[in-house]
Amino acid sequence: MRNHRTTLSPRAWARMRGGIAALTAAPAEAVALAAPATVVPPRRDGASSSDTVRLERALEQALRSGDSAQRFLQALSAMTERLLAAATEEEAFAVVAEAGPKLFPGWAGRLTRPGAASQALAEWREPASLRPPDAAASLQTLRVCVPPSAASGATGAAAARRLDLQLDRSSALPAHWLGLVSCGAQAFAAALDLALTSLRMRLALQDQALRDELTGLHNRRFFNDALAHEVARSQRDGSALSLAILDIDHFKAFNDEYGHPAGDAVLRAVGREVQQAVRRSDIACRIGGEEIALLLPHSPAEGATGHLEALCRRIASLEVCFEGRRLPPVTVSIGIAQARGRQIDATALIQRADDALYAAKHEGRNRVVAWKASDGHTAAG
């Protein structure tokens, strides 16, 4: 009696590698794309010879019809389209968690970073209806690297962005079915890598477009959008919003005496000090030559004033060196104004902060002045 070989014909294998996926009704998972992944063999395979023949025939029929393949490819395309529209990596991983059960029905999935397997970026569970009551552990495990090239030991940028995808199930599939699933997992990994690479490039370009190259702070364009957003939120929920405008004292004279490269060194030093001083929720932007704006959400002017005074003192104590020599100390003046609810719009808020800054300059510089309606401004220190 001849043994039945559970292998696919060269034509069927070529169609899988060319991008056809097969997903049949019994069992309900088989996907085929790309090259095989690393598979951890099952501890047992309960499929009989007749079952194997039936499954292979069902696969061949699915490959001929293309209906199941089309469904898989449509699901993969829909996931990729949503990934490309994601605004952050967190949003992209949420898309993966939602798409996983549709692409790999009957499998639990987990996407992690190497060395951080306990912290899943995305995961989904095996349907309870498919898990045997006495199943204590996964019988079959399939692992894939994202990007797929990382499986061969990628280094550099590819290794830095590598992710690990693990699929598990508690009931065994025949080996050739498992191979089909591994091919689909490779297609999934390739699509995910493409989308994440595109997202990271887009975010990097956005960051470059919205940051000041010299100081590392956000630029005027970012400030305009952030101010409109924060003012709208303050008007909506009634929360306090403060705007502080910081200006380096006598900066023009400093540039004239020591040169613009030395002035750039001062701007970089002040920018670093500002970045270290702001809270995570605060927004720091260079909005003009030596002017820096600080948007302080949920922060009344009275509470922010002490923080800004401490920033003034730290900047005044900076030691800035340029071309081997120490530059003279620099100081800053700061004007701050507050919006709450619908009392004030963005234009008026900027005007009040500017008025307070002018008052700080007029009163001797190196100080913080808060705008108040009673007298136009109030010196804070």
Phi, psi and omega in degrees: 000129182282139173283138178278124181273124181272065178236155179267154177291155177305323180295316179295319179296320178297320179294323177296312181294335178279356174115017179265136178245142178241128180224102187262174186277334184219104350288175192266019179220122169193119180231145186222115175199149173064205186258159182299147176262178176286125183241132172270115187299150177290157179281341177205156178225106185272006183287132177278171180298318179294323177297319181296316178299315181297318180294319181293321177295320178297321179297314180298322178294320179295321179296324179290317184286322180076357183295312180293322177300318181297322179295317178297314181296324177295318178295319179294320179295319179296319178297315181298319179298319178290324177297319181292338179268355182295144181268337181218165176295324179300318178295321179296318181292329175295323176297318179299315181297327179283324184279334185308309182297333179284326181278327183232067180297138180089358180242145167271146182227151181210125179248123184223169170266146178304134180084357180226047185297337182283347181248098182282133173280326176206144178202155174214155187257156174292135179304135182299330182293338181262357184263121179301144182302329183264010183286119180261339182206167179292133176273330180228136180226136180232129182238138180223143175267144173238114004285157183304327182297340180294343180296334181265014176090052181292150178237174175071220186299321181296318179293325182294329182258012182295143173232158178243128176252128177236130177246137181226148172214155185260354175240139190282145171250150173301157187301320183289330175292321179297324176297323178295318179297320180296324177295318177296324178295325176294320177296318176301314181297318180296318179294319180294318179297317179300314183292317180293323177297316178297317180297315181295321177295319180295317179294323178295319179293320178297318180297318178297322183287338187247011179238147174279123186295326185288310187263342185081358177279167173294160182259185185295323179299315178296320180300316181301316180292317181294320179298314179299319180294313184290323177295318179298320179294318178299319179293327183284314186252359177077010181284156180285144175221124178248145175238122176246137175243123184252135179227132179287127184290139175052035186291325179297315179296324178298314179298319181297322184277320187252350179096156183295323176301322176292321176298323177296322178298320177294316179300318178297318181295317178294319179300318178297319180295321178295315180300322179287336185273332187282153175283169180297327182277348181281158182233119181250129184222139170273114188254354179189177184331284182246020181257135178233132178254141177239117173267125186239085181295148177055037183223107175296151182302323182298319181287329183281339186300314180298322178296319180290325177297321177295323177297318176303315182293321180294320179293320180296335181266002180297143171248108183254124179250144178217125180052043174083002178234150180276129178277156179295156180300151175240152176233166179228153171246143184227132171247140183226141177223160186234143171241146175211126179063219184263020182290335191206146176256181186297317182297315180293325180295317177298318181297319180292319177296322177296317179298318179294323177295317178300319179296321179297321177294316183295327184271006173124358179067177180052049182202170176247133176234129179258135179283135174223145184294332186297318183226017180086319176199160177224126180292137179252338180171000000 
